[in-house]
Amino acid sequence: MNISRLKALLGATALTIIAAGAAQAGGFSRGTADTDILYEEGNFNLRTGVTIVSPTRKFTVNPQAALVGVDYADTYAIPSAAVKFKIFDDLSCAGTFTQSFGGDATWPIPSGTIGKLDEDFSVNEYGATCGYKVDLGKGRLWVLGGVFVESVKYDLVAVGGALDGTLRDTGIGWRAGVGYDIPEIALRGQLMYRSGFSVDASGSARLTPPIPGIPFPLTRDAVGTAELPQSVELKLQTGVAPGWLVYGNVKWTDWSVTEELILQIPGTALTSRNQYFWRDGWTVTAGVGHAFTDQISGTVFATWDRGVGTGWDLTAETYTIGSGVSMKDKLGGELRLGVAAIHMGEASETQYGPANRTVGADWGFAVSANYGVKW
């Protein structure tokens, strides 16, 4: 096999898996920490990039007739950054940043029982992960572990604009895993666990009349709660012929712990309660990569996510297809570009009687770009 071309393929496959996962994974899933940088050659490695996702979710059934045909899903960006330091030959550590969870929606008129106009939820993850390797057979066995801090942000504009709420929280989690690789044939396998955590956020809400019982503008304390899931992911890839590589991954996410996202304003009758009661999520990706030259390689892939909805909200099964390219320059850097198309299935609420809503099947898109260097 052409060893240099197989190694070039490692970058292209990593890029497109990132783009695919961010675009379509169930629940609030967005980015994944770029811990793959630990496997890469070099004493110092740096990579940064962004994935932009443009979903489409249009109401086909809504008790508010003016919202039928409205696309409420916002376009969003997922940043990613990773820097790796080789501590000594067998130990490397990496600092990572990404947006691990999120959800954004905007309505042109007040929507639902609390009259929502804008709702934004995001969780930024700042992590540190180390990998220790030992020679085993023809390859290397890796033991991986680290911690991360998650910064939670939730903003809500509701009651026709009369309620403006903001919540913040910080949580700590950990990840651990094992891996095995044989770089000469681009073989790599990894099993990684990531912990979940409980959100217990606090903040404030500004209330402006007309709201029943609120005769004048005031600011009150606000609190919020939610559960975010643990996950386990298995990644596999190997060279299969000169310049060719196949890869796949399976991810389980414990979305069944996410039952509600609640914002409360003590001392008032105002409560925003998003009900989910999701089932566990499963996401499967498979793809093939090819090195055209020592500097240019590409890949195509397909992803299926079974969806986590159980009739309490409007999440659905998704299918994703996409491609990516990796280009190395003469300065030692590498540019990775990816694009994906996402088909999102029809979804209907079943728990709210005459207030049930439906969204039709729609297409969304994602583009991704990142650049890395090593020394």
Coordinates of C-alpha atoms in Angstrom, one line a residue:
M1 CA 0.0 0.0 0.0
N2 CA 1.1 3.6 -0.5
I3 CA 1.7 4.6 3.1
S4 CA 1.9 8.4 2.6
R5 CA -1.4 8.4 0.7
L6 CA -3.1 6.3 3.3
K7 CA -2.0 8.7 6.0
A8 CA -3.4 11.6 4.0
L9 CA -6.8 9.9 4.0
L10 CA -7.0 10.0 7.8
G11 CA -7.6 13.8 7.6
A12 CA -10.4 13.7 5.1
T13 CA -12.4 11.0 6.9
A14 CA -12.2 12.9 10.2
L15 CA -13.4 16.1 8.5
T16 CA -16.5 14.6 7.0
I17 CA -17.5 12.6 10.1
I18 CA -17.4 15.9 12.0
A19 CA -19.6 17.7 9.4
A20 CA -22.1 14.8 9.3
G21 CA -22.4 14.4 13.0
A22 CA -22.9 18.1 13.6
A23 CA -25.5 18.3 10.9
Q24 CA -27.9 15.5 11.7
A25 CA -27.4 13.8 15.1
G26 CA -30.4 13.4 17.3
G27 CA -31.6 15.6 20.2
F28 CA -29.5 18.7 20.9
S29 CA -26.3 17.1 19.5
R30 CA -23.9 19.4 17.7
G31 CA -20.0 19.2 17.8
T32 CA -17.6 16.6 19.1
A33 CA -14.3 17.4 20.6
D34 CA -11.5 16.8 18.1
T35 CA -9.5 14.3 20.2
D36 CA -8.4 12.5 17.0
I37 CA -5.6 15.0 16.9
L38 CA -3.9 12.9 19.6
Y39 CA -3.1 10.2 17.1
E40 CA -1.4 12.5 14.6
E41 CA 2.3 12.8 14.1
G42 CA 4.1 15.9 15.3
N43 CA 5.4 17.5 18.5
F44 CA 2.8 20.4 18.2
N45 CA -0.4 20.2 16.2
L46 CA -3.0 22.9 15.8
R47 CA -6.4 22.7 14.0
T48 CA -9.3 25.1 13.9
G49 CA -12.5 25.3 11.9
V50 CA -16.2 25.8 11.7
T51 CA -19.3 23.8 10.5
I52 CA -22.3 25.8 9.3
V53 CA -25.6 24.0 9.4
S54 CA -28.8 25.2 7.7
P55 CA -31.8 23.0 8.7
T56 CA -35.4 23.4 7.4
R57 CA -38.4 22.7 9.6
K58 CA -41.8 24.0 8.2
F59 CA -45.1 23.5 10.0
T60 CA -47.7 21.6 7.9
V61 CA -50.2 21.4 10.9
N62 CA -50.4 24.1 13.5
P63 CA -53.4 25.4 15.6
Q64 CA -52.1 28.9 14.8
A65 CA -52.9 29.1 11.1
A66 CA -50.5 31.9 10.5
L67 CA -47.6 29.6 11.4
V68 CA -48.4 26.9 8.8
G69 CA -45.7 26.9 6.2
V70 CA -43.3 28.9 8.5
D71 CA -39.7 27.6 8.8
Y72 CA -38.7 28.2 12.4
A73 CA -35.3 26.4 12.4
D74 CA -32.3 28.8 12.6
T75 CA -29.0 28.4 10.8
Y76 CA -26.2 27.9 13.2
A77 CA -22.4 27.6 13.3
I78 CA -20.3 25.0 15.3
P79 CA -16.8 26.1 16.1
S80 CA -14.0 23.6 16.7
A81 CA -10.4 24.1 17.8
A82 CA -7.7 21.6 19.0
V83 CA -4.1 21.9 20.0
K84 CA -1.9 18.9 20.8
F85 CA 1.4 18.8 22.6
K86 CA 3.7 15.8 22.7
I87 CA 4.8 15.5 26.3
F88 CA 7.2 12.6 25.6
D89 CA 7.3 9.9 23.0
D90 CA 4.4 7.8 24.4
L91 CA 2.2 10.6 25.9
S92 CA 0.4 13.5 24.2
C93 CA -2.2 15.9 25.5
A94 CA -4.7 18.1 23.7
G95 CA -6.9 21.0 24.5
T96 CA -10.2 21.2 22.6
F97 CA -13.1 23.5 22.1
T98 CA -16.5 23.0 20.5
Q99 CA -20.2 23.5 20.9
S100 CA -21.4 20.2 22.1
F101 CA -25.1 20.8 22.3
G102 CA -27.5 23.5 21.1
G103 CA -30.9 24.4 19.7
D104 CA -32.2 27.6 18.0
A105 CA -35.6 28.6 16.8
T106 CA -37.4 31.9 15.8
W107 CA -41.0 32.5 15.1
P108 CA -42.5 35.5 13.3
I109 CA -45.5 35.7 15.6
P110 CA -45.9 34.5 19.2
S111 CA -46.0 30.7 19.2
G112 CA -47.4 28.2 21.7
T113 CA -48.9 28.6 25.1
I114 CA -46.3 31.1 26.3
G115 CA -46.0 33.0 23.1
K116 CA -42.4 32.3 22.1
L117 CA -40.7 34.6 19.6
D118 CA -37.0 33.5 20.0
E119 CA -35.4 30.6 21.8
D120 CA -31.6 29.9 21.9
F121 CA -29.8 27.1 23.8
S122 CA -26.1 26.3 23.5
V123 CA -23.4 24.4 25.5
N124 CA -19.8 25.3 24.8
E125 CA -17.3 22.6 25.8
Y126 CA -13.7 23.3 26.8
G127 CA -11.7 20.1 27.3
A128 CA -8.3 18.6 28.0
T129 CA -7.6 15.0 27.0
C130 CA -4.4 12.9 27.1
G131 CA -3.5 9.7 25.3
Y132 CA -0.8 7.2 26.4
K133 CA 0.3 4.6 24.0
V134 CA 2.2 1.3 24.2
D135 CA 3.5 -1.0 21.5
L136 CA 1.2 -4.0 21.0
G137 CA 1.7 -6.4 18.1
K138 CA 2.1 -4.5 14.8
G139 CA 0.5 -1.4 16.2
R140 CA -0.1 0.7 19.3
L141 CA -2.6 0.5 22.1
W142 CA -3.9 3.8 23.4
V143 CA -5.4 4.7 26.7
L144 CA -7.4 8.0 26.6
G145 CA -8.8 10.2 29.3
G146 CA -9.7 13.7 30.1
V147 CA -12.0 16.3 31.6
F148 CA -14.1 19.1 30.2
V149 CA -16.0 22.1 31.4
E150 CA -19.4 23.0 29.8
S151 CA -20.7 26.5 29.7
V152 CA -24.5 26.5 29.3
K153 CA -26.5 29.5 27.9
Y154 CA -30.2 29.7 27.5
D155 CA -32.1 32.8 26.2
L156 CA -35.9 33.1 25.7
V157 CA -38.1 35.9 24.3
A158 CA -41.7 35.1 24.9
V159 CA -45.2 36.5 25.9
G160 CA -45.1 38.5 22.6
G161 CA -41.8 40.1 23.6
A162 CA -42.9 41.0 27.2
L163 CA -40.7 38.3 28.7
D164 CA -36.9 38.3 28.1
G165 CA -35.1 35.6 30.1
T166 CA -31.5 34.6 30.4
L167 CA -30.0 31.6 32.2
R168 CA -26.4 30.5 32.7
D169 CA -24.7 27.4 34.2
T170 CA -21.3 25.6 34.2
G171 CA -20.8 21.9 34.5
I172 CA -17.9 19.5 34.6
G173 CA -17.6 16.1 32.9
W174 CA -15.1 13.5 31.8
R175 CA -14.3 11.2 29.0
A176 CA -12.3 7.9 28.8
G177 CA -11.6 5.4 26.1
V178 CA -9.2 3.0 24.4
G179 CA -7.8 2.9 20.9
Y180 CA -5.6 0.8 18.7
D181 CA -3.9 1.9 15.5
I182 CA -1.5 0.6 12.9
P183 CA -0.5 3.8 11.0
E184 CA 1.2 1.9 8.1
I185 CA -2.1 0.6 6.9
A186 CA -4.3 3.4 8.2
L187 CA -6.0 1.1 10.7
R188 CA -7.6 2.7 13.8
G189 CA -10.2 1.6 16.2
Q190 CA -11.5 3.7 19.2
L191 CA -14.1 3.3 21.9
M192 CA -14.9 6.5 23.8
Y193 CA -17.2 7.3 26.7
R194 CA -18.4 10.8 27.5
S195 CA -20.2 11.6 30.7
G196 CA -23.5 13.6 30.9
F197 CA -24.4 16.2 33.5
S198 CA -27.3 18.0 35.2
V199 CA -28.1 21.6 34.3
D200 CA -29.1 23.7 37.3
A201 CA -29.0 27.2 35.8
S202 CA -29.7 30.6 37.2
G203 CA -30.2 34.0 35.7
S204 CA -32.8 36.8 35.3
A205 CA -36.0 37.6 33.5
R206 CA -37.2 41.1 32.5
L207 CA -41.0 41.4 32.5
T208 CA -42.7 44.2 30.7
P209 CA -46.5 44.8 30.8
P210 CA -49.0 43.7 29.6
I211 CA -48.5 40.6 31.7
P212 CA -51.2 39.6 34.2
G213 CA -50.1 40.6 37.7
I214 CA -47.2 42.7 36.4
P215 CA -48.2 46.4 36.5
F216 CA -44.8 47.8 35.6
P217 CA -41.5 46.7 34.1
L218 CA -39.3 44.7 36.5
T219 CA -36.5 42.2 36.6
R220 CA -36.8 38.9 38.6
D221 CA -34.5 36.1 39.3
A222 CA -35.0 33.0 37.1
V223 CA -34.0 29.4 37.4
G224 CA -33.8 26.5 34.9
T225 CA -33.2 22.7 34.9
A226 CA -32.4 20.0 32.4
E227 CA -30.5 16.8 32.0
L228 CA -27.9 16.3 29.3
P229 CA -26.8 12.8 28.2
Q230 CA -23.8 10.5 28.4
S231 CA -22.7 8.8 25.2
V232 CA -20.5 6.0 23.9
E233 CA -19.0 6.1 20.4
L234 CA -17.1 3.4 18.4
K235 CA -15.0 4.4 15.5
L236 CA -13.3 2.1 13.0
Q237 CA -11.2 2.6 9.8
T238 CA -8.7 0.7 7.8
G239 CA -6.9 0.8 4.5
V240 CA -8.2 -1.8 2.1
A241 CA -6.2 -1.3 -1.1
P242 CA -3.5 1.1 -2.4
G243 CA -4.8 4.6 -1.8
W244 CA -8.2 3.4 -0.5
L245 CA -9.7 3.4 3.0
V246 CA -13.1 2.5 4.5
Y247 CA -14.4 3.8 7.8
G248 CA -17.5 3.8 10.0
N249 CA -18.8 4.8 13.5
V250 CA -21.7 4.0 15.7
K251 CA -22.8 6.3 18.5
W252 CA -25.2 5.7 21.3
T253 CA -26.5 8.8 23.2
D254 CA -28.6 8.5 26.4
W255 CA -31.2 11.0 25.4
S256 CA -33.9 9.2 27.5
V257 CA -32.6 11.3 30.5
T258 CA -33.7 14.5 28.7
E259 CA -37.4 14.8 29.7
E260 CA -37.9 18.5 30.1
L261 CA -36.1 21.9 29.8
I262 CA -37.7 24.2 32.4
L263 CA -37.4 28.0 32.9
Q264 CA -39.2 29.3 36.1
I265 CA -39.6 32.8 37.5
P266 CA -40.3 32.5 41.2
G267 CA -43.0 34.8 42.5
T268 CA -44.9 34.7 39.1
A269 CA -47.1 32.3 37.3
L270 CA -44.8 32.3 34.3
T271 CA -43.1 28.9 33.5
S272 CA -41.6 27.8 30.2
R273 CA -41.7 24.0 30.1
N274 CA -40.3 22.3 26.9
Q275 CA -41.3 18.6 27.1
Y276 CA -39.3 16.0 25.2
F277 CA -39.3 12.6 27.0
W278 CA -36.9 11.4 24.3
R279 CA -35.7 7.8 23.7
D280 CA -32.1 6.9 23.4
G281 CA -30.3 8.0 20.2
W282 CA -28.4 5.9 17.7
T283 CA -26.3 7.3 14.9
V284 CA -24.4 5.2 12.3
T285 CA -21.9 6.5 9.7
A286 CA -20.1 4.7 6.9
G287 CA -17.8 6.0 4.2
V288 CA -14.9 5.4 1.8
G289 CA -11.9 7.6 1.2
H290 CA -9.4 7.7 -1.7
A291 CA -6.0 9.4 -1.9
F292 CA -5.6 10.9 -5.4
T293 CA -2.1 12.1 -4.7
D294 CA 0.2 12.5 -1.7
Q295 CA -1.4 16.0 -1.2
I296 CA -5.0 15.5 -2.2
S297 CA -7.5 13.0 -0.9
G298 CA -11.3 12.8 -0.8
T299 CA -14.2 10.9 0.7
V300 CA -17.9 10.2 0.5
F301 CA -20.1 9.0 3.3
A302 CA -23.7 8.3 4.5
T303 CA -25.2 8.7 7.9
W304 CA -28.4 7.5 9.5
D305 CA -29.8 8.8 12.8
R306 CA -33.0 7.1 14.0
G307 CA -34.3 10.1 15.8
V308 CA -35.3 10.5 19.5
G309 CA -38.8 11.9 19.3
T310 CA -41.7 10.1 21.1
G311 CA -44.6 12.4 20.2
W312 CA -43.8 15.2 22.7
D313 CA -41.8 17.3 20.2
L314 CA -40.9 17.6 16.5
T315 CA -37.5 15.7 16.2
A316 CA -37.3 13.0 13.5
E317 CA -35.2 10.4 11.8
T318 CA -32.6 11.8 9.5
Y319 CA -30.4 10.6 6.6
T320 CA -27.3 12.4 5.5
I321 CA -25.0 12.1 2.5
G322 CA -21.9 14.1 1.9
S323 CA -18.3 14.4 0.7
G324 CA -15.0 16.0 1.7
V325 CA -11.6 16.8 0.5
S326 CA -8.2 17.2 2.2
M327 CA -5.5 19.3 0.6
K328 CA -1.9 19.7 1.9
D329 CA 0.2 22.8 1.1
K330 CA 3.9 23.3 0.9
L331 CA 4.0 25.1 4.2
G332 CA 3.1 21.9 6.1
G333 CA -0.6 22.9 6.6
E334 CA -3.7 21.0 5.6
L335 CA -7.1 22.4 4.5
R336 CA -10.2 20.3 4.8
L337 CA -13.5 21.1 3.2
G338 CA -16.8 19.2 3.5
V339 CA -20.4 19.4 2.4
A340 CA -23.5 17.4 3.4
A341 CA -27.1 17.2 2.5
I342 CA -29.5 16.2 5.3
H343 CA -33.0 14.7 4.8
M344 CA -35.2 15.3 7.9
G345 CA -38.3 13.2 8.2
E346 CA -41.8 14.2 9.0
A347 CA -42.6 14.5 12.7
S348 CA -45.9 15.0 14.6
E349 CA -46.8 15.7 18.2
T350 CA -49.3 13.3 19.7
Q351 CA -49.5 14.4 23.4
Y352 CA -51.3 17.8 23.2
G353 CA -54.7 17.0 21.7
P354 CA -56.0 19.9 19.5
A355 CA -52.7 21.7 20.1
N356 CA -50.6 19.0 18.3
R357 CA -48.4 20.3 15.5
T358 CA -46.7 18.6 12.5
V359 CA -43.6 19.4 10.4
G360 CA -43.1 18.0 7.0
A361 CA -40.1 16.2 5.5
D362 CA -37.5 18.7 4.5
W363 CA -33.9 19.0 3.4
G364 CA -31.1 20.8 5.2
F365 CA -27.4 21.4 4.3
A366 CA -24.1 21.7 6.1
V367 CA -20.7 23.0 5.0
S368 CA -17.4 22.6 7.0
A369 CA -13.9 24.0 6.7
N370 CA -10.8 23.7 8.9
Y371 CA -7.1 24.2 8.7
G372 CA -4.4 22.5 10.6
V373 CA -0.6 22.7 11.0
K374 CA 2.0 20.6 12.8
W375 CA 5.6 20.9 13.8

